[in-house]
Coordinates of C-alpha atoms and ligand atoms in Angstrom, one line a residue:
X1 CA 0.0 0.0 0.0
X2 CA 1.3 3.4 -0.9
X3 CA 2.1 5.4 2.2
X4 CA 1.8 8.8 0.4
X5 CA -1.8 8.2 -0.5
X6 CA -4.5 9.9 1.6
X7 CA -5.9 7.6 4.3
X8 CA -9.2 5.9 3.7
X9 CA -11.8 5.8 6.5
X10 CA -10.7 2.3 7.7
X11 CA -7.1 3.5 8.0
X12 CA -8.3 6.4 10.1
X13 CA -10.1 4.1 12.4
X14 CA -7.2 1.7 12.8
X15 CA -4.7 4.6 13.4
X16 CA -7.1 5.9 16.1
X17 CA -7.5 2.5 17.7
X18 CA -3.7 2.0 17.8
X19 CA -3.1 5.5 19.2
X20 CA -5.7 5.0 21.9
X21 CA -4.4 1.6 22.7
X22 CA -7.7 -0.1 22.3
X23 CA -6.0 -2.3 19.7
X24 CA -2.5 -3.6 20.3
X25 CA -2.0 -5.5 17.1
X26 CA -4.2 -5.3 14.0
X27 CA -5.8 -8.6 13.0
X28 CA -7.8 -8.8 9.8
X29 CA -9.2 -11.7 7.9
X30 CA -10.3 -12.6 4.4
X31 CA -13.3 -14.9 4.7
X32 CA -14.3 -16.5 1.4
X33 CA -17.1 -19.0 1.2
X34 CA -15.7 -22.0 -0.9
X35 CA -18.7 -22.0 -3.3
X36 CA -16.9 -20.7 -6.4
X37 CA -13.7 -19.2 -7.6
X38 CA -12.4 -15.8 -6.5
X39 CA -13.0 -12.9 -8.8
X40 CA -11.6 -9.4 -9.2
X41 CA -14.0 -8.1 -6.6
X42 CA -12.6 -10.5 -4.1
X43 CA -9.1 -9.1 -5.0
X44 CA -10.2 -5.7 -3.7
X45 CA -11.1 -7.3 -0.4
X46 CA -7.9 -9.4 -0.3
X47 CA -5.7 -6.4 -1.0
X48 CA -7.5 -4.4 1.6
X49 CA -7.4 -6.9 4.4
X50 CA -3.8 -8.1 3.8
X51 CA -2.7 -4.6 2.9
X52 CA -3.9 -3.1 6.2
X53 CA -2.3 -5.9 8.2
X54 CA 1.0 -5.3 6.5
X55 CA 0.8 -1.5 6.7
X56 CA 0.1 -1.6 10.5
X57 CA 2.4 -4.5 11.4
X58 CA -0.5 -6.8 12.0
X59 CA -1.6 -10.1 10.6
X60 CA -4.3 -11.3 8.3
X61 CA -6.0 -14.7 8.5
X62 CA -7.4 -16.7 5.6
X63 CA -10.6 -18.3 6.9
X64 CA -13.1 -20.3 4.9
X65 CA -16.6 -19.5 5.7
X66 CA -17.7 -23.1 5.1
X67 CA -21.2 -23.2 6.7
X68 CA -23.2 -24.3 3.6
X69 CA -22.2 -27.9 2.7
X70 CA -24.6 -28.1 -0.2
X71 CA -22.8 -25.5 -2.3
X72 CA -19.2 -25.9 -1.1
X73 CA -16.4 -28.1 -2.1
X74 CA -12.8 -29.0 -1.8
X75 CA -12.1 -27.9 -5.4
X76 CA -13.1 -24.4 -4.5
X77 CA -11.1 -24.4 -1.2
X78 CA -7.9 -25.4 -3.2
X79 CA -8.5 -22.9 -6.0
X80 CA -9.0 -20.1 -3.5
X81 CA -5.8 -21.0 -1.5
X82 CA -3.9 -21.0 -4.8
X83 CA -5.3 -17.7 -5.9
X84 CA -4.6 -15.8 -2.7
X85 CA -1.0 -17.1 -2.8
X86 CA -0.7 -16.2 -6.4
X87 CA -1.8 -12.7 -5.7
X88 CA 1.2 -12.6 -3.4
X89 CA -0.2 -12.7 0.1
X90 CA 0.7 -14.9 3.0
X91 CA -1.9 -15.5 5.8
X92 CA -1.0 -15.9 9.4
X93 CA -0.5 -19.5 10.5
X94 CA -2.6 -22.2 9.1
X95 CA -5.6 -21.8 6.8
X96 CA -8.6 -21.6 9.1
X97 CA -12.1 -23.0 8.6
X98 CA -15.4 -22.0 10.2
X99 CA -16.0 -25.8 10.4
X100 CA -13.2 -26.1 12.9
X101 CA -15.3 -24.0 15.2
X102 CA -18.5 -25.9 14.9
X103 CA -18.2 -27.4 18.5
X104 CA -17.6 -24.0 20.0
X105 CA -20.4 -22.4 18.1
X106 CA -22.7 -25.1 19.2
X107 CA -21.7 -24.5 22.8
X108 CA -22.5 -20.9 22.4
X109 CA -25.9 -21.7 21.0
X110 CA -26.5 -23.8 24.2
X111 CA -25.3 -20.8 26.2
X112 CA -27.9 -18.5 24.5
X113 CA -30.7 -21.0 25.2
X114 CA -29.7 -21.3 28.8
X115 CA -29.8 -17.5 29.1
X116 CA -33.3 -17.4 27.6
X117 CA -31.9 -15.7 24.4
X118 CA -32.6 -18.5 21.8
X119 CA -35.3 -20.9 21.1
X120 CA -36.3 -23.7 18.7
X121 CA -39.0 -22.5 16.3
X122 CA -41.3 -24.8 14.3
X123 CA -42.9 -22.2 12.0
X124 CA -42.8 -23.2 8.4
X125 CA -40.6 -21.0 6.1
X126 CA -43.8 -19.4 4.8
X127 CA -45.1 -18.7 8.3
X128 CA -41.7 -17.3 9.3
X129 CA -41.9 -14.8 6.5
X130 CA -45.4 -13.8 7.5
X131 CA -44.5 -13.4 11.2
X132 CA -41.4 -11.4 10.3
X133 CA -43.4 -8.3 9.3
X134 CA -42.1 -5.8 6.7
X135 CA -39.9 -2.7 6.6
X136 CA -42.9 -0.6 7.7
X137 CA -44.7 -3.1 10.0
X138 CA -43.3 -4.8 13.1
X139 CA -43.2 -8.6 13.2
X140 CA -45.2 -10.9 15.6
X141 CA -43.8 -13.2 18.2
X142 CA -43.5 -16.9 17.2
X143 CA -45.8 -19.2 19.2
X144 CA -42.7 -21.2 20.1
X145 CA -40.9 -18.2 21.6
X146 CA -41.7 -19.0 25.2
X147 CA -40.4 -22.6 25.3
X148 CA -38.4 -23.5 28.4
X149 CA -34.7 -23.7 28.2
X150 CA -34.9 -27.5 28.9
X151 CA -37.3 -28.1 26.0
X152 CA -35.1 -25.9 23.7
X153 CA -32.0 -27.8 24.7
X154 CA -33.7 -31.2 24.0
X155 CA -35.0 -30.0 20.6
X156 CA -31.6 -28.6 19.6
X157 CA -30.1 -32.0 20.6
X158 CA -32.7 -33.8 18.4
X159 CA -31.9 -31.4 15.5
X160 CA -28.2 -32.1 16.0
X161 CA -28.7 -35.9 16.2
X162 CA -30.5 -35.9 12.8
X163 CA -33.9 -36.7 14.2
X164 CA -35.6 -33.7 12.7
X165 CA -36.4 -33.2 9.1
X166 CA -35.0 -30.3 7.2
X167 CA -37.2 -27.3 7.3
X168 CA -39.1 -28.5 10.3
X169 CA -37.2 -26.6 13.0
X170 CA -34.6 -23.8 13.3
X171 CA -32.8 -22.3 16.3
X172 CA -33.5 -18.6 16.5
X173 CA -32.1 -15.8 18.6
X174 CA -34.7 -14.3 20.9
X175 CA -34.2 -10.5 20.4
X176 CA -37.0 -8.3 19.3
X177 CA -39.8 -9.0 16.7
X178 CA -40.7 -5.3 16.7
X179 CA -37.2 -4.1 16.0
X180 CA -37.0 -1.6 13.1
X181 CA -34.0 -3.6 11.9
X182 CA -35.4 -6.8 10.4
X183 CA -32.1 -8.6 11.1
X184 CA -32.9 -8.4 14.8
X185 CA -36.3 -10.0 14.5
X186 CA -35.3 -13.3 16.0
X187 CA -32.8 -14.3 13.3
X188 CA -32.0 -17.9 12.5
X189 CA -28.9 -19.2 14.2
X190 CA -29.0 -22.9 13.1
X191 CA -30.8 -24.8 10.5
X192 CA -31.2 -28.6 9.9
X193 CA -29.2 -29.9 7.0
X194 CA -28.9 -33.6 7.0
X195 CA -25.9 -33.5 4.7
X196 CA -22.2 -34.4 4.9
X197 CA -19.8 -31.5 4.9
X198 CA -16.6 -31.5 2.8
X199 CA -14.5 -31.2 6.0
X200 CA -16.5 -32.3 9.0
X201 CA -18.0 -35.2 7.2
X202 CA -21.3 -36.6 8.6
X203 CA -20.8 -35.3 12.1
X204 CA -23.3 -32.5 11.9
X205 CA -26.9 -32.4 10.9
X206 CA -27.2 -28.7 11.8
X207 CA -25.2 -25.8 10.4
X208 CA -24.8 -22.3 11.8
X209 CA -26.1 -19.3 9.7
X210 CA -23.6 -16.8 8.4
X211 CA -24.8 -14.3 11.0
X212 CA -24.3 -16.7 13.9
X213 CA -20.9 -17.9 12.6
X214 CA -19.1 -14.9 11.4
X215 CA -18.7 -12.6 14.4
X216 CA -18.0 -15.5 16.7
X217 CA -15.3 -16.8 14.4
X218 CA -13.8 -13.3 14.3
X219 CA -13.8 -13.3 18.1
X220 CA -12.1 -16.8 18.4
X221 CA -9.4 -15.6 16.1
X222 CA -8.9 -12.2 17.8
X223 CA -9.8 -10.3 14.7
X224 CA -9.8 -6.6 15.5
X225 CA -11.2 -5.1 12.3
X226 CA -13.7 -7.3 10.5
X227 CA -14.0 -5.7 7.1
X228 CA -16.9 -6.6 4.9
X229 CA -19.0 -5.2 2.1
X230 CA -21.8 -2.8 2.5
X231 CA -24.7 -5.3 2.2
X232 CA -23.7 -6.4 5.8
X233 CA -24.2 -2.9 7.3
X234 CA -27.7 -3.8 8.4
X235 CA -26.4 -7.0 10.0
X236 CA -23.9 -5.1 12.2
X237 CA -26.4 -4.7 15.1
X238 CA -26.8 -8.4 15.1
X239 CA -23.1 -9.0 14.9
X240 CA -22.7 -6.7 18.0
X241 CA -25.7 -8.3 19.8
X242 CA -24.2 -11.8 19.5
X243 CA -20.8 -10.7 20.7
X244 CA -22.3 -8.8 23.6
X245 CA -24.4 -11.7 24.7
X246 CA -21.8 -14.5 24.5
X247 CA -18.7 -15.2 26.6
X248 CA -16.4 -14.6 23.6
X249 CA -12.6 -14.2 24.1
X250 CA -12.3 -10.9 22.1
X251 CA -14.5 -8.1 20.9
X252 CA -14.0 -7.5 17.1
X253 CA -15.7 -4.6 15.3
X254 CA -17.2 -4.8 11.9
X255 CA -16.7 -2.1 9.2
X256 CA -18.2 -2.0 5.8
X257 CA -16.8 -0.7 2.5
X258 CA -18.2 -0.5 -1.0
X259 CA -17.8 -3.6 -3.2
X260 CA -16.0 -3.4 -6.5
X261 CA -18.3 -3.6 -9.5
X262 CA -16.6 -3.5 -12.8
X263 CA -18.2 -2.5 -16.1
X264 CA -18.4 -5.1 -19.0
X265 CA -18.4 -8.0 -16.6
X266 CA -20.3 -9.6 -13.7
X267 CA -18.8 -10.2 -10.2
X268 CA -21.6 -12.3 -8.7
X269 CA -20.4 -15.8 -8.0
X270 CA -23.9 -17.1 -8.8
X271 CA -23.7 -15.6 -12.3
X272 CA -20.2 -16.7 -12.9
X273 CA -21.2 -20.2 -12.0
X274 CA -24.0 -20.0 -14.4
X275 CA -21.6 -18.9 -17.2
X276 CA -19.5 -22.0 -16.4
X277 CA -22.4 -24.5 -16.0
X278 CA -24.2 -23.3 -19.2
X279 CA -21.0 -23.5 -21.2
X280 CA -20.8 -19.8 -22.2
X281 CA -17.2 -20.1 -21.2
X282 CA -14.7 -22.9 -20.9
X283 CA -14.5 -23.2 -17.1
X284 CA -13.9 -21.0 -14.1
X285 CA -10.4 -20.3 -15.5
X286 CA -11.5 -19.3 -18.9
X287 CA -9.3 -16.3 -19.8
X288 CA -12.4 -14.2 -20.4
X289 CA -13.7 -14.7 -16.8
X290 CA -13.1 -12.0 -14.2
X291 CA -11.9 -14.8 -11.9
X292 CA -8.3 -14.6 -10.6
X293 CA -7.7 -18.1 -12.2
X294 CA -9.0 -16.7 -15.6
X295 CA -6.9 -13.5 -15.3
X296 CA -3.9 -15.6 -14.5
X297 CA -4.4 -17.9 -17.5
X298 CA -4.9 -14.8 -19.6
X299 CA -1.5 -13.5 -18.6
X300 CA -2.5 -10.7 -16.3
X301 CA 0.1 -10.3 -13.5
X302 CA -0.6 -10.2 -9.8
X303 CA 1.3 -6.9 -9.7
X304 CA -1.2 -5.3 -12.1
X305 CA -4.2 -6.6 -10.1
X306 CA -2.7 -5.2 -6.9
X307 CA -1.9 -1.9 -8.4
X308 CA -5.4 -1.6 -9.7
X309 CA -6.9 -2.6 -6.3
X310 CA -4.7 0.0 -4.6
X311 CA -6.0 2.6 -6.9
X312 CA -9.6 2.1 -5.9
X313 CA -11.4 4.2 -3.4
X314 CA -12.3 2.4 -0.1
X315 CA -15.5 4.2 0.5
X316 CA -18.9 3.7 2.1
X317 CA -20.7 3.7 -1.2
X318 CA -20.9 1.1 -4.0
X319 CA -19.9 2.2 -7.5
X320 CA -19.0 0.8 -10.9
X321 CA -15.4 1.1 -12.0
X322 CA -14.8 1.3 -15.7
X323 CA -13.1 -1.8 -17.2
X324 CA -10.8 0.7 -18.9
X325 CA -9.2 1.5 -15.6
X326 CA -8.3 -2.1 -14.9
X327 CA -7.0 -2.5 -18.4
X328 CA -4.9 0.6 -18.0
X329 CA -3.1 -1.1 -15.1
X330 CA -2.7 -4.3 -17.0
X331 CA -1.1 -2.5 -20.0
X332 CA 1.1 -0.4 -17.8
X333 CA 2.6 -3.4 -16.1
X334 CA 3.1 -5.4 -19.3
X335 CA 4.5 -2.4 -21.2
X336 CA 7.1 -2.0 -18.5
X337 CA 7.9 -5.7 -18.0
X338 CA 6.8 -7.9 -20.9
X339 CA 9.7 -9.1 -23.1
X340 CA 9.2 -8.3 -26.8
X341 CA 8.8 -11.1 -29.4
X342 CA 7.8 -11.4 -33.0
X343 CA 4.7 -13.4 -34.1
X344 CA 2.9 -13.1 -37.4
X345 CA -0.8 -13.8 -36.9
X346 CA -2.0 -13.9 -40.5
X347 CA 1.1 -15.0 -42.4
X348 CA 2.0 -13.9 -45.9
X349 CA 5.1 -15.4 -47.5
X350 CA 7.8 -13.0 -48.7
X351 CA 10.8 -14.1 -50.8
X352 CA 13.8 -11.9 -51.1
X353 CA 15.0 -12.4 -54.7
X354 CA 18.4 -10.7 -54.2
X355 CA 19.3 -12.4 -50.9
X356 CA 22.3 -14.7 -51.4
X357 CA 21.1 -18.3 -51.8
X358 CA 21.5 -20.3 -48.7
X359 CA 22.7 -17.4 -46.5
X360 CA 21.3 -17.1 -43.1
X361 CA 22.4 -14.1 -41.0
X362 CA 22.0 -13.9 -37.2
X363 CA 20.4 -10.8 -35.9
X364 CA 20.3 -9.6 -32.3
X365 CA 17.1 -8.0 -31.1
X366 CA 16.6 -6.3 -27.7
X367 CA 14.1 -8.0 -25.5
X368 CA 12.8 -4.6 -24.3
X369 CA 13.4 -1.2 -25.9
X370 CA 13.8 0.6 -22.6
X371 CA 15.4 -2.1 -20.5
X372 CA 18.8 -3.3 -21.7
X373 CA 19.1 -5.4 -18.6
X374 CA 16.5 -7.7 -20.0
X375 CA 19.0 -8.7 -22.7
X376 CA 18.6 -9.6 -26.3
X377 CA 17.9 -12.6 -28.4
X378 CA 19.1 -14.1 -31.7
X379 CA 16.9 -14.3 -34.7
X380 CA 17.9 -15.8 -38.1
X381 CA 17.3 -13.8 -41.3
X382 CA 17.2 -15.5 -44.6
X383 CA 15.6 -15.4 -48.1
X384 CA 12.1 -16.4 -46.9
X385 CA 10.1 -14.8 -44.2
X386 CA 6.5 -14.1 -43.2
X387 CA 4.8 -10.8 -42.7
X388 CA 1.2 -10.1 -41.8
X389 CA -1.4 -10.1 -44.6
X390 CA -2.7 -6.8 -43.1
X391 CA 0.7 -5.2 -43.5
X392 CA 0.7 -5.5 -47.3
X393 CA -1.2 -3.9 -50.0
X394 CA -1.1 -3.8 -53.8
X395 CA -2.8 -0.5 -53.8
X396 CA -0.1 2.0 -54.7
X397 CA -2.7 4.8 -54.4
X398 CA -2.6 4.4 -50.6
X399 CA -1.0 7.5 -49.1
X400 CA 2.1 7.1 -46.9
X401 CA 0.0 8.6 -44.1
X402 CA -2.9 6.1 -44.6
X403 CA -0.8 3.0 -44.8
X404 CA 2.6 3.0 -43.1
X405 CA 3.3 -0.6 -44.2
X406 CA 4.4 -2.5 -47.2
X407 CA 2.9 -1.5 -50.6
X408 CA 3.7 -3.0 -54.0
X409 CA 6.6 -1.0 -55.5
X410 CA 7.5 0.7 -52.2
X411 CA 9.8 0.2 -49.2
X412 CA 9.3 -0.8 -45.6
X413 CA 11.6 -1.6 -42.7
X414 CA 11.5 -5.0 -41.0
X415 CA 11.7 -4.6 -37.3
X416 CA 15.3 -4.9 -36.1
X417 CA 16.4 -5.9 -39.6
X418 CA 16.6 -4.7 -43.2
X419 CA 14.6 -2.4 -45.4
X420 CA 12.9 -4.3 -48.2
X421 CA 10.9 -3.4 -51.3
X422 CA 7.9 -5.2 -52.7
X423 CA 8.6 -5.9 -56.4
X424 CA 5.8 -8.3 -57.5
X425 CA 3.2 -10.7 -56.2
X426 CA 2.3 -14.3 -56.8
X427 CA -1.4 -15.3 -56.9
X428 CA -2.8 -18.8 -56.6
X429 CA -5.3 -20.4 -59.1
X430 CA -8.2 -18.6 -57.5
X431 CA -6.4 -15.3 -57.8
X432 CA -5.7 -14.9 -54.1
X433 CA -2.4 -13.4 -53.0
X434 CA 0.0 -16.2 -52.0
X435 CA 3.4 -14.6 -51.9
X436 CA 5.2 -11.3 -52.2
X437 CA 8.4 -11.2 -54.3
X438 CA 10.7 -8.6 -52.7
X439 CA 14.2 -7.4 -52.6
X440 CA 16.4 -6.4 -49.7
X441 CA 18.1 -3.0 -49.7
X442 CA 21.7 -3.9 -48.8
X443 CA 23.5 -2.4 -45.8
X444 CA 20.4 -1.2 -44.1
X445 CA 20.8 -3.3 -41.0
X446 CA 20.9 -0.7 -38.2
X447 CA 21.5 2.0 -40.9
X448 CA 19.5 4.4 -43.0
X449 CA 18.8 3.5 -46.6
X450 CA 20.4 5.5 -49.4
X451 CA 18.8 8.9 -50.3
X452 CA 15.7 8.5 -52.4
X453 CA 14.6 5.3 -50.5
X454 CA 12.0 6.2 -47.8
X455 CA 10.5 3.2 -46.0
X456 CA 6.8 3.8 -45.2
X457 CA 7.1 2.4 -41.7
X458 CA 8.3 -0.6 -39.7
X459 CA 6.5 -3.9 -39.7
X460 CA 7.1 -7.2 -37.9
X461 CA 8.2 -10.4 -39.5
X462 CA 9.4 -14.0 -38.8
X463 CA 12.1 -15.8 -40.7
X464 CA 11.0 -19.1 -42.3
X465 CA 14.2 -20.6 -40.9
X466 CA 13.0 -20.7 -37.3
X467 CA 9.3 -20.0 -37.4
X468 CA 7.1 -22.3 -35.2
X469 CA 3.4 -22.7 -35.9
X470 CA 1.0 -21.7 -33.2
X471 CA -2.6 -20.8 -32.6
X472 CA -3.6 -17.5 -31.1
X473 CA -6.7 -16.8 -29.2
X474 CA -7.9 -13.2 -29.5
X475 CA -10.0 -12.5 -26.5
X476 CA -12.2 -9.5 -26.2
X477 CA -14.4 -8.5 -23.3
X478 CA -16.9 -11.2 -22.4
X479 CA -19.8 -8.8 -22.4
X480 CA -20.6 -6.1 -24.9
X481 CA -23.1 -4.5 -22.5
X482 CA -21.4 -2.0 -20.2
X483 CA -23.5 -3.1 -17.2
X484 CA -24.7 -6.6 -18.0
X485 CA -26.1 -6.8 -14.4
X486 CA -28.2 -3.6 -14.5
X487 CA -32.0 -3.6 -14.7
X488 CA -34.0 -6.8 -14.4
X489 CA -33.2 -8.2 -17.8
X490 CA -31.2 -11.4 -18.3
X491 CA -27.5 -10.6 -17.9
X492 CA -26.7 -13.3 -20.5
X493 CA -28.2 -11.0 -23.2
X494 CA -25.1 -8.8 -22.9
X495 CA -22.7 -11.6 -23.7
X496 CA -20.3 -10.6 -26.5
X497 CA -20.6 -13.2 -29.3
X498 CA -17.2 -12.3 -30.6
X499 CA -15.3 -12.5 -27.3
X500 CA -13.1 -15.3 -28.7
X501 CA -11.6 -15.5 -32.2
X502 CA -9.0 -18.3 -32.7
X503 CA -6.4 -17.9 -35.4
X504 CA -4.4 -21.0 -36.4
X505 CA -1.3 -21.3 -38.6
X506 CA 0.3 -18.3 -37.0
X507 CA 4.1 -18.0 -37.3
X508 CA 6.0 -17.3 -34.1
X509 CA 9.8 -16.8 -33.6
X510 CA 11.2 -20.1 -32.4
X511 CA 12.0 -18.7 -28.9
X512 CA 8.3 -18.5 -28.3
X513 CA 8.1 -22.3 -28.7
X514 CA 9.9 -22.5 -25.3
X515 CA 7.7 -19.9 -23.6
X516 CA 6.5 -20.8 -20.1
X517 CA 2.8 -20.4 -19.4
X518 CA 1.7 -17.2 -17.6
X519 CA 4.8 -15.3 -18.9
X520 CA 3.4 -12.5 -21.1
X521 CA 5.2 -11.2 -24.1
X522 CA 4.5 -8.2 -26.2
X523 CA 4.1 -9.5 -29.7
X524 CA 5.3 -6.4 -31.4
X525 CA 2.6 -4.4 -33.0
X526 CA -0.1 -6.9 -32.0
X527 CA -0.6 -6.9 -28.3
X528 CA 0.3 -8.9 -25.2
X529 CA 0.1 -12.6 -25.3
X530 CA 1.0 -15.5 -23.0
X531 CA 1.2 -19.2 -23.6
X532 CA -1.8 -21.0 -22.4
X533 CA -1.3 -23.0 -19.3
X534 CA -3.9 -25.6 -20.2
X535 CA -2.3 -28.5 -21.9
X536 CA -5.2 -30.9 -22.1
X537 CA -7.4 -31.9 -25.0
X538 CA -9.3 -28.7 -25.2
X539 CA -6.8 -27.7 -27.8
X540 CA -5.6 -30.8 -29.5
X541 CA -3.0 -31.8 -26.9
X542 CA 0.1 -29.8 -26.5
X543 CA -0.3 -27.5 -29.4
X544 CA 1.4 -24.2 -29.0
X545 CA -1.4 -21.8 -28.0
X546 CA -1.1 -18.1 -27.0
X547 CA -3.8 -16.2 -25.3
X548 CA -4.1 -12.5 -25.9
X549 CA -3.9 -10.8 -22.6
X550 CA -4.8 -7.5 -24.0
X551 CA -4.4 -5.4 -27.2
X552 CA -1.8 -2.7 -27.3
X553 CA -4.3 0.1 -27.1
X554 CA -7.8 0.5 -26.0
X555 CA -10.0 0.5 -29.1
X556 CA -13.3 0.4 -27.3
X557 CA -15.6 3.4 -27.4
X558 CA -15.3 5.7 -24.4
X559 CA -18.3 6.6 -22.4
X560 CA -19.1 10.2 -22.8
X561 CA -17.3 12.6 -20.5
X562 CA -14.6 10.1 -19.4
X563 CA -11.0 10.4 -20.3
X564 CA -8.7 7.4 -20.5
X565 CA -6.4 7.1 -17.5
X566 CA -3.4 6.9 -19.7
X567 CA -2.0 5.1 -22.7
X568 CA 1.4 4.0 -23.7
X569 CA 3.0 2.1 -26.6
Ligands
ATP601 P1 -21.7 -15.1 -1.7 O1 -22.9 -14.5 -2.2 O2 -21.4 -16.4 -2.3 O3 -21.4 -14.9 -0.3 P2 -19.6 -13.2 -2.0 O4 -19.2 -12.5 -3.2 O5 -20.0 -12.4 -0.8 O6 -20.6 -14.2 -2.5 P3 -17.6 -14.4 -0.3 O7 -16.8 -15.7 -0.6 O8 -18.6 -14.5 0.8 O9 -18.4 -14.1 -1.6 O10 -16.7 -13.2 -0.2 C1 -15.5 -13.2 0.6 C2 -15.2 -11.7 0.9 O11 -15.0 -11.0 -0.2 C3 -16.3 -11.1 1.7 O12 -15.7 -10.4 2.8 C4 -16.9 -10.2 0.7 O13 -17.5 -9.0 1.3 C5 -15.8 -9.8 -0.2 N1 -16.2 -9.5 -1.5 C6 -17.0 -10.3 -2.3 N2 -17.3 -9.6 -3.5 C7 -16.7 -8.4 -3.4 C8 -16.6 -7.3 -4.3 N3 -17.2 -7.3 -5.5 N4 -15.9 -6.2 -3.9 C9 -15.2 -6.2 -2.7 N5 -15.3 -7.2 -1.9 C10 -16.0 -8.3 -2.2
MG602 MG1 -20.5 -13.6 1.1

């Protein structure tokens, strides 16, 4: 976290707590529910919680909020652990689980019953809703509210033992059915779920609600600042009530901040799950997904995600951040760090008629134009090479300004190599362009051509001598709708049908054949690409496949009145 940045409201609270001595060491936690993969919104919470702990010399726990066995799994637990680590954060001690506290939570439920502050209720879910009242009308007391402690304890025991059917009984806190805050109208603490849990197995037939579990878990772990998103603000009085009425070992405080919403995507786990299950994408780690696993497979770096998250306001309001802002941080990081490479996406063969037969020269190209410490690489240069079809035209009427590439009868420089001239073309039986016959201007390697020869521009190329074939996946935003979530329409209507275009038969410099997954290169003049990490049969075995992380520049239309946060080349 940047120490020069103005403090956000949580930092003010923490600094105050430390100054007054009410808190000795800051303890935060990141509490995901293992019912899906983490997404970019979670990254904001992770960066905030781990960042605050780091900034104030405290610690941050990773705790799974695993209280809903029906939607949770080991797969999600493992993916979340990998993602937090990949983002670059280390939690304090072991990974923690709400399920490790089930005995203690149950003991506290018993405590509340004994104190006359909880009861077993047998209203049906429909009756519960009816008794709860509305925002404008108070609720009514449940007919089961006055049960004796002994009876409540016996019923809770029966619930626990699996003797009660699901939906027949719940344990409720006994607070105030007339409270203006609906969360305090005798909220549910435990429900029957006769279902095995991915960690605690078949031991339990009752599971605590989020509200009953969360604050108490925070107290067990000595969490000082329990930071969550705004939708929990109305739950805070309940969070406090439970802590005030239980013999907990510590007294955490809950603070709420605005969640991150990003345009052109969705950050609801339920919707992301739907995209996966309905096959709109190729899994949770599909490079178009806003999941951390997807971003990673796409070639976005943890540093870019952290820089983006640190740039976000931590405020008490929700807002929508423009995707362009995230993309700005992705480009900035890759522009600074990605090694350069040459790859021709739509190859067109070029033969240099005046190049000495059989001669192959070794050229040295810098890996990064501004960073000599990143070294250079060798590329062969011979009589046959490939350029991009889009970099050639037979239309001599194209002005130099309109088309700074190769035109029949004119000159262009090959990046890091010679100036060439297009002399003629070869067409196949159907009349389609199949080859350009060209000539090299001698002595133009690293030197200007003679007077009178003015190359139109610089284009990229790959020598036939060491080209490797690869496939390239051109990813665009998954949604073409700026706010696919907005309104009550179906968010799937905003899916961009062209979010993936796959090109095959691309020609890459041979060095790229040895590229490791997740290392992003700038394919000069094309964009940023990384080798796909998936080597299964989704792409014909081990074919060399590159995913486009992002294009060089943002070509998407700007919403009126906004200005791009910055561009670079
Ligand atoms: P669910 O509806 O499944 O609970 P969730 O998005 O709240 O979904 P959790 O696993 O409970 O998922 O979230 C873990 C933590 O991440 C919580 O503290 C939550 O507040 C925070 N979080 C989730 N989504 C966002 C978001 N978009 N922006 C910031 N923080 C988020
Ligand atoms: Mg949640």
